[in-house]
CSV table of C-alpha atoms and ligand atoms in Angstrom, one decimal:
chain,number,residue,atom,x,y,z
A,1,UNK,CA,113.3,81.6,92.4
A,2,UNK,CA,110.4,80.0,90.4
A,3,UNK,CA,107.0,81.6,90.8
A,4,UNK,CA,103.9,80.4,89.8
A,5,UNK,CA,101.4,82.6,91.8
A,6,UNK,CA,100.0,83.0,95.3
A,7,UNK,CA,98.2,79.6,95.5
A,8,UNK,CA,101.1,77.7,94.3
A,9,UNK,CA,103.8,79.6,96.7
A,10,UNK,CA,101.6,79.5,99.8
A,11,UNK,CA,99.5,76.9,99.2
A,12,UNK,CA,99.3,75.6,103.2
A,13,UNK,CA,98.1,78.7,104.2
A,14,UNK,CA,95.2,78.9,101.3
A,15,UNK,CA,91.8,77.1,101.0
A,16,UNK,CA,92.0,75.4,97.8
A,17,UNK,CA,92.3,71.7,98.2
A,18,UNK,CA,93.7,70.5,95.1
A,19,UNK,CA,96.4,72.2,92.8
A,20,UNK,CA,94.9,71.0,89.7
A,21,UNK,CA,92.2,73.6,90.1
A,22,UNK,CA,94.5,76.6,90.7
A,23,UNK,CA,94.0,79.5,88.2
A,24,UNK,CA,96.7,81.6,88.5
A,25,UNK,CA,98.3,84.2,86.2
A,26,UNK,CA,101.5,84.2,88.2
A,27,UNK,CA,100.2,87.2,90.5
A,28,UNK,CA,101.9,88.1,93.4
A,29,UNK,CA,105.6,88.4,94.4
A,30,UNK,CA,105.5,92.3,93.7
A,31,UNK,CA,108.2,94.4,94.2
A,32,UNK,CA,108.9,95.8,97.7
A,33,UNK,CA,110.8,99.1,97.2
A,34,UNK,CA,112.4,101.3,99.9
A,35,UNK,CA,111.4,104.9,99.5
A,36,UNK,CA,114.8,106.7,100.1
A,37,UNK,CA,113.8,110.1,98.5
A,38,UNK,CA,110.7,110.2,100.5
A,39,UNK,CA,112.4,109.3,103.9
A,40,UNK,CA,114.6,112.1,103.4
A,41,UNK,CA,111.6,114.9,103.2
A,42,UNK,CA,110.2,113.1,106.5
A,43,UNK,CA,110.8,114.9,109.9
A,44,UNK,CA,110.6,111.6,111.5
A,45,UNK,CA,113.1,109.0,111.3
A,46,UNK,CA,111.7,106.1,109.3
A,47,UNK,CA,112.4,103.4,107.1
A,48,UNK,CA,109.5,103.5,104.3
A,49,UNK,CA,109.1,100.7,101.7
A,50,UNK,CA,106.6,100.8,99.0
A,51,UNK,CA,104.4,97.3,98.2
A,52,UNK,CA,103.8,97.9,94.6
A,53,UNK,CA,100.8,96.2,93.8
A,54,UNK,CA,100.5,97.9,90.4
A,55,UNK,CA,103.0,95.4,89.4
A,56,UNK,CA,100.2,92.1,89.3
A,57,UNK,CA,98.6,90.8,86.3
A,58,UNK,CA,96.1,93.2,85.7
A,59,UNK,CA,97.8,96.3,87.8
A,60,UNK,CA,96.2,95.6,91.4
A,61,UNK,CA,96.4,93.7,94.3
A,62,UNK,CA,92.8,92.3,93.2
A,63,UNK,CA,94.7,89.5,91.4
A,64,UNK,CA,95.8,88.1,94.7
A,65,UNK,CA,92.3,87.5,96.1
A,66,UNK,CA,90.9,86.6,92.7
A,67,UNK,CA,93.1,83.7,91.9
A,68,UNK,CA,91.7,82.0,95.2
A,69,UNK,CA,87.9,83.0,94.5
A,70,UNK,CA,88.2,81.8,90.9
A,71,UNK,CA,90.2,78.6,91.9
A,72,UNK,CA,87.5,77.9,94.5
A,73,UNK,CA,84.5,78.4,92.0
A,74,UNK,CA,86.4,76.2,89.7
A,75,UNK,CA,86.7,73.3,92.5
A,76,UNK,CA,83.1,73.6,93.2
A,77,UNK,CA,82.3,73.3,89.6
A,78,UNK,CA,80.5,76.7,89.5
A,79,UNK,CA,79.8,78.3,85.5
A,80,UNK,CA,79.9,81.9,86.3
A,81,UNK,CA,81.3,84.7,88.7
A,82,UNK,CA,79.7,88.1,89.6
A,83,UNK,CA,81.0,91.3,91.1
A,84,UNK,CA,80.2,94.9,91.8
A,85,UNK,CA,83.3,97.1,91.1
A,86,UNK,CA,85.0,100.4,91.0
A,87,UNK,CA,86.7,99.0,88.5
A,88,UNK,CA,90.1,96.5,89.2
A,89,UNK,CA,87.7,94.0,90.9
A,90,UNK,CA,85.9,93.9,87.4
A,91,UNK,CA,89.0,94.1,85.7
A,92,UNK,CA,90.7,91.2,87.8
A,93,UNK,CA,87.3,88.9,87.8
A,94,UNK,CA,87.3,89.2,83.9
A,95,UNK,CA,91.0,88.1,83.4
A,96,UNK,CA,90.9,85.0,85.9
A,97,UNK,CA,87.4,84.3,84.5
A,98,UNK,CA,89.1,84.4,81.1
A,99,UNK,CA,91.7,82.1,82.0
A,100,UNK,CA,89.5,79.6,83.8
A,101,UNK,CA,86.8,79.6,81.2
A,102,UNK,CA,84.2,80.9,83.5
A,103,UNK,CA,81.4,83.5,82.6
A,104,UNK,CA,82.3,87.1,84.1
A,105,UNK,CA,79.4,89.6,84.9
A,106,UNK,CA,80.2,92.9,86.2
A,107,UNK,CA,78.4,95.5,88.0
A,108,UNK,CA,79.6,99.0,87.7
A,109,UNK,CA,78.3,102.8,88.4
A,110,UNK,CA,78.2,104.4,84.9
A,111,UNK,CA,80.6,107.0,84.2
A,112,UNK,CA,82.9,106.5,87.5
A,113,UNK,CA,85.5,103.6,86.4
A,114,UNK,CA,88.7,104.8,85.2
A,115,UNK,CA,89.2,104.1,81.3
A,116,UNK,CA,91.9,101.6,81.7
A,117,UNK,CA,89.7,99.3,83.9
A,118,UNK,CA,86.9,99.5,81.8
A,119,UNK,CA,88.9,98.5,78.8
A,120,UNK,CA,90.2,95.3,80.7
A,121,UNK,CA,86.9,93.9,81.7
A,122,UNK,CA,85.8,94.6,78.0
A,123,UNK,CA,88.9,92.8,76.6
A,124,UNK,CA,88.6,90.0,78.5
A,125,UNK,CA,85.2,89.1,77.7
A,126,UNK,CA,83.2,89.6,80.8
A,127,UNK,CA,79.5,90.9,80.3
A,128,UNK,CA,79.7,94.5,81.4
A,129,UNK,CA,76.4,96.4,83.1
A,130,UNK,CA,76.8,99.6,83.7
A,131,UNK,CA,74.0,101.3,86.3
A,132,UNK,CA,72.8,104.6,86.9
A,133,UNK,CA,74.1,104.5,90.8
A,134,UNK,CA,77.4,104.5,92.8
A,135,UNK,CA,79.0,101.3,94.0
A,136,UNK,CA,77.5,100.8,97.1
A,137,UNK,CA,74.2,100.3,94.8
A,138,UNK,CA,76.0,98.1,92.5
A,139,UNK,CA,77.1,95.8,95.6
A,140,UNK,CA,73.5,95.6,96.9
A,141,UNK,CA,72.2,94.6,93.4
A,142,UNK,CA,74.9,91.6,93.2
A,143,UNK,CA,74.2,90.3,96.4
A,144,UNK,CA,70.8,90.0,95.7
A,145,UNK,CA,71.6,88.0,92.3
A,146,UNK,CA,74.2,85.7,93.8
A,147,UNK,CA,71.8,84.7,96.4
A,148,UNK,CA,69.0,83.8,93.7
A,149,UNK,CA,70.8,82.8,90.5
A,150,UNK,CA,73.8,80.3,90.2
A,151,UNK,CA,76.7,82.8,90.1
A,152,UNK,CA,79.4,83.0,92.6
A,153,UNK,CA,79.7,86.2,94.0
A,154,UNK,CA,83.9,87.5,93.9
A,155,UNK,CA,83.6,90.9,95.8
A,156,UNK,CA,85.7,90.8,99.0
A,157,UNK,CA,82.7,89.7,100.8
A,158,UNK,CA,83.8,86.5,99.5
A,159,UNK,CA,86.1,84.8,102.1
A,160,UNK,CA,88.3,83.5,99.7
A,161,UNK,CA,89.2,86.8,98.4
A,162,UNK,CA,90.4,88.0,101.9
A,163,UNK,CA,92.5,84.5,102.1
A,164,UNK,CA,94.2,85.5,98.9
A,165,UNK,CA,94.9,88.9,99.9
A,166,UNK,CA,96.4,88.2,103.2
A,167,UNK,CA,99.3,86.7,101.0
A,168,UNK,CA,100.9,90.3,100.5
A,169,UNK,CA,101.5,90.7,104.3
A,170,UNK,CA,103.0,87.1,104.0
A,171,UNK,CA,105.5,88.3,101.0
A,172,UNK,CA,106.4,91.7,103.3
A,173,UNK,CA,107.6,89.7,106.2
A,174,UNK,CA,109.2,87.2,104.0
A,175,UNK,CA,111.3,89.8,102.2
A,176,UNK,CA,112.0,92.1,105.5
A,177,UNK,CA,112.6,88.6,107.6
A,178,UNK,CA,110.1,90.6,110.0
A,179,UNK,CA,106.7,92.1,110.3
A,180,UNK,CA,107.0,96.1,109.7
A,181,UNK,CA,105.9,98.3,112.7
A,182,UNK,CA,103.2,100.0,110.9
A,183,UNK,CA,101.6,99.1,107.7
A,184,UNK,CA,99.8,101.9,105.8
A,185,UNK,CA,96.7,101.4,103.1
A,186,UNK,CA,93.9,103.0,101.5
A,187,UNK,CA,90.6,101.8,103.0
A,188,UNK,CA,87.4,101.3,100.6
A,189,UNK,CA,85.2,98.6,101.0
A,190,UNK,CA,88.1,97.3,103.7
A,191,UNK,CA,88.8,94.0,102.3
A,192,UNK,CA,92.3,94.6,102.2
A,193,UNK,CA,92.8,96.0,105.7
A,194,UNK,CA,91.1,92.6,107.0
A,195,UNK,CA,93.1,90.4,104.9
A,196,UNK,CA,96.4,92.3,105.5
A,197,UNK,CA,95.8,92.0,109.3
A,198,UNK,CA,94.6,88.3,108.7
A,199,UNK,CA,97.9,87.4,107.3
A,200,UNK,CA,100.0,89.4,109.7
A,201,UNK,CA,98.3,87.5,112.5
A,202,UNK,CA,98.7,84.1,110.9
A,203,UNK,CA,102.3,84.6,110.5
A,204,UNK,CA,102.8,85.7,114.0
A,205,UNK,CA,100.8,82.7,115.3
A,206,UNK,CA,102.9,80.3,113.3
A,207,UNK,CA,106.2,81.9,114.6
A,208,UNK,CA,107.2,83.4,111.5
A,209,UNK,CA,107.3,86.7,112.7
A,210,UNK,CA,107.8,88.3,116.1
A,211,UNK,CA,105.7,91.3,116.2
A,212,UNK,CA,102.6,92.6,114.7
A,213,UNK,CA,102.1,96.0,113.1
A,214,UNK,CA,100.0,98.8,114.0
A,215,UNK,CA,97.2,98.5,110.8
A,216,UNK,CA,96.8,102.3,109.6
A,217,UNK,CA,94.5,103.0,107.0
A,218,UNK,CA,93.3,105.9,105.2
A,219,UNK,CA,90.1,107.0,103.4
A,220,UNK,CA,89.3,109.9,101.1
A,221,UNK,CA,87.9,112.5,102.9
A,222,UNK,CA,84.7,112.6,100.7
A,223,UNK,CA,83.9,109.1,101.1
A,224,UNK,CA,85.0,108.5,105.0
A,225,UNK,CA,82.4,106.4,106.6
A,226,UNK,CA,84.6,104.4,109.0
A,227,UNK,CA,86.5,107.6,110.3
A,228,UNK,CA,83.4,109.6,110.5
A,229,UNK,CA,81.1,106.7,111.8
A,230,UNK,CA,78.5,107.1,109.2
A,231,UNK,CA,77.6,106.2,105.7
A,232,UNK,CA,78.0,108.4,103.4
A,233,UNK,CA,75.1,108.6,100.6
A,234,UNK,CA,76.8,110.3,97.6
A,235,UNK,CA,80.7,109.5,98.3
A,236,UNK,CA,82.8,111.9,96.3
A,237,UNK,CA,86.9,111.6,95.7
A,238,UNK,CA,89.2,111.6,92.8
A,239,UNK,CA,90.6,108.5,93.9
A,240,UNK,CA,87.5,106.4,92.7
A,241,UNK,CA,88.8,102.9,93.6
A,242,UNK,CA,87.7,104.0,97.2
A,243,UNK,CA,84.6,106.1,96.5
A,244,UNK,CA,82.4,103.6,98.9
A,245,UNK,CA,80.3,104.9,101.2
A,246,UNK,CA,78.9,101.9,103.1
A,247,UNK,CA,82.2,99.4,103.2
A,248,UNK,CA,81.3,96.1,103.2
A,249,UNK,CA,83.8,95.1,105.8
A,250,UNK,CA,83.4,98.2,108.4
A,251,UNK,CA,83.5,96.1,111.4
A,252,UNK,CA,86.3,94.1,110.3
A,253,UNK,CA,88.4,97.0,109.4
A,254,UNK,CA,87.9,98.6,112.9
A,255,UNK,CA,88.7,95.4,114.5
A,256,UNK,CA,92.1,95.4,112.9
A,257,UNK,CA,92.6,98.9,113.8
A,258,UNK,CA,91.4,98.6,117.6
A,259,UNK,CA,93.2,95.0,117.7
A,260,UNK,CA,96.6,96.4,116.1
A,261,UNK,CA,96.8,99.6,118.1
A,262,UNK,CA,96.5,101.3,114.7
A,263,UNK,CA,94.2,104.0,113.3
A,264,UNK,CA,92.3,104.9,110.3
A,265,UNK,CA,92.3,108.5,109.1
A,266,UNK,CA,91.4,110.3,106.0
A,267,UNK,CA,93.1,112.3,103.7
A,268,UNK,CA,91.8,115.0,101.1
A,269,UNK,CA,91.8,114.8,97.3
A,270,UNK,CA,94.7,117.5,97.2
A,271,UNK,CA,96.6,115.4,99.9
A,272,UNK,CA,96.1,112.5,97.8
A,273,UNK,CA,96.7,114.0,94.2
A,274,UNK,CA,100.2,115.6,96.6
A,275,UNK,CA,101.3,112.1,97.5
A,276,UNK,CA,100.6,110.6,93.8
A,277,UNK,CA,102.5,113.1,92.3
A,278,UNK,CA,105.7,112.7,94.6
A,279,UNK,CA,105.4,109.3,94.4
A,280,UNK,CA,105.7,109.5,90.3
A,281,UNK,CA,108.3,112.3,90.7
A,282,UNK,CA,110.5,111.5,93.5
A,283,UNK,CA,110.5,107.4,93.6
A,284,UNK,CA,109.9,107.0,89.8
A,285,UNK,CA,106.9,104.8,90.9
A,286,UNK,CA,103.6,105.4,89.6
A,287,UNK,CA,100.4,104.3,91.2
A,288,UNK,CA,96.7,105.2,90.8
A,289,UNK,CA,95.2,108.2,93.1
A,290,UNK,CA,93.4,105.8,95.4
A,291,UNK,CA,97.1,103.9,96.0
A,292,UNK,CA,98.4,107.0,97.0
A,293,UNK,CA,96.2,107.2,100.3
A,294,UNK,CA,98.7,105.2,102.1
A,295,UNK,CA,101.5,107.8,101.3
A,296,UNK,CA,99.5,110.7,101.9
A,297,UNK,CA,98.6,109.4,105.3
A,298,UNK,CA,102.3,108.9,106.0
A,299,UNK,CA,102.9,112.6,104.9
A,300,UNK,CA,99.8,113.6,107.1
A,301,UNK,CA,101.1,111.5,110.4
A,302,UNK,CA,104.6,112.3,109.9
A,303,UNK,CA,105.7,114.8,112.9
A,304,UNK,CA,102.8,114.2,115.1
A,305,UNK,CA,103.8,111.6,117.9
A,306,UNK,CA,102.2,108.8,115.7
A,307,UNK,CA,105.2,106.9,114.5
A,308,UNK,CA,108.1,105.7,117.0
A,309,UNK,CA,111.5,106.9,115.7
A,310,UNK,CA,113.2,104.3,113.7
A,311,UNK,CA,110.4,102.2,112.9
A,312,UNK,CA,109.8,100.2,109.4
A,313,UNK,CA,106.6,101.4,107.7
A,314,UNK,CA,105.3,99.5,104.5
A,315,UNK,CA,102.7,101.2,102.5
A,316,UNK,CA,100.6,99.4,100.2
A,317,UNK,CA,100.1,100.8,96.6
A,318,UNK,CA,97.3,99.1,95.6
A,319,UNK,CA,97.2,99.6,91.5
A,320,UNK,CA,99.2,100.8,88.7
A,321,UNK,CA,98.7,104.7,87.6
A,322,UNK,CA,98.3,103.7,84.3
A,323,UNK,CA,94.7,102.5,85.0
A,324,UNK,CA,93.8,106.1,85.2
A,325,UNK,CA,95.9,108.4,83.0
A,326,UNK,CA,93.0,110.9,82.7
A,327,UNK,CA,93.9,112.1,86.6
A,328,UNK,CA,97.8,112.2,85.9
A,329,UNK,CA,97.3,114.0,82.9
A,330,UNK,CA,94.8,116.6,84.4
A,331,UNK,CA,96.9,116.9,87.6
A,332,UNK,CA,100.2,117.6,85.4
A,333,UNK,CA,101.7,120.5,83.6
A,334,UNK,CA,100.9,120.1,80.1
A,335,UNK,CA,103.5,119.7,77.3
A,336,UNK,CA,104.4,122.8,75.4
A,337,UNK,CA,103.9,122.4,71.9
A,338,UNK,CA,106.8,124.5,69.6
A,339,UNK,CA,107.6,124.8,65.7
A,340,UNK,CA,110.1,122.2,64.1
A,341,UNK,CA,113.1,124.4,65.1
A,342,UNK,CA,116.1,123.0,67.2
A,343,UNK,CA,116.2,126.3,69.2
A,344,UNK,CA,112.7,126.0,70.3
A,345,UNK,CA,113.0,122.7,71.6
A,346,UNK,CA,116.2,123.9,73.5
A,347,UNK,CA,114.2,126.4,75.2
A,348,UNK,CA,111.6,124.7,76.4
A,349,UNK,CA,114.0,122.3,77.6
A,350,UNK,CA,116.1,124.7,79.3
A,351,UNK,CA,119.2,123.9,77.7
B,401,LIG,C1,90.2,97.8,96.0
B,401,LIG,C2,91.1,98.9,96.0
B,401,LIG,C3,91.0,99.6,96.7
B,401,LIG,C4,90.4,99.5,98.0
B,401,LIG,O1,90.7,98.2,98.5
B,401,LIG,P1,89.2,97.7,99.6
B,401,LIG,O2,89.8,96.2,99.9
B,401,LIG,O3,88.1,97.7,98.9
B,401,LIG,O4,89.4,98.5,100.7
B,401,LIG,C5,92.0,100.8,97.2
B,401,LIG,N1,93.1,101.0,96.0
B,401,LIG,C6,92.8,100.3,94.6
B,401,LIG,C7,93.7,100.6,93.6
B,401,LIG,C8,91.7,99.3,94.5
B,401,LIG,O5,91.6,98.7,93.5
């Protein structure tokens, strides 16, 4: 099959008017990987699939929304886009802006961006502004700026982002020939859970699928405003992509949860890192720490009575592990250094 990105493939479901305005990096069509090794370790009888969004051009699902947001900005004749970011939005905005010829301005919390993501924004030529504050404060600033100046906001408050991101649930349904019974994913600013739910409902309403999944989101325990029912002033977690204390799509996430009969829970950093390492070591899939919240949540709910036996589960792995090599190296056993003798290599290798 020829693949030219989500706007080309799902054009009739998306808001861009003319194909000539499409700005695409051939995003989407990411792998849906059956996780048989993980299935075998579960108490429940489940079919588990991983939607590996790290395979997108800039290494996260943000590309699905950004192609629509930037194409719409082109269609409207805009000159610049702006976003606040924990890293991946800025990487994606910078790449799509580079492709389109628009300028990108990205505002990020100083020292809290994984290095891979920062390097992307810099390489794609965005104007990178670091603030001595957190993501929530950066978002308030770009909202004010985009109100007063001729720049288009490309955070997930921009509905075009949500439109593009819903294509992940289309792909899953097209691939499986049905919607899953449960869809698990990390929740940060809560745009993605909103987008997936919108996509599943649209496919259901158009008769493409005959069921709706229970939307099952997970926040990091140190930044779990939706679970705890209150804003978190100083969110903390190793999973920087979901280090958000006041999610922009808070109510929409609650609606997705409640309409679908799902849940939003929280997982500790230890649980996150355990799932992150298990995915890499037993399934060969390297995602970034925040992404593993979905599978950490799967492990957490396994053996409770949350899942019906025999269910089909899809877990979104939102971004690529190479984005944040520091956490990977810190949480792994360090390589041993030996002299230049074969016997020493053999000893370390256990041969
Ligand atoms: C953006 C992002 C999230 C959080 O998605 P929201 O739509 O903000 O809930 C999770 N993981 C990764 C890797 C991300 O880039």
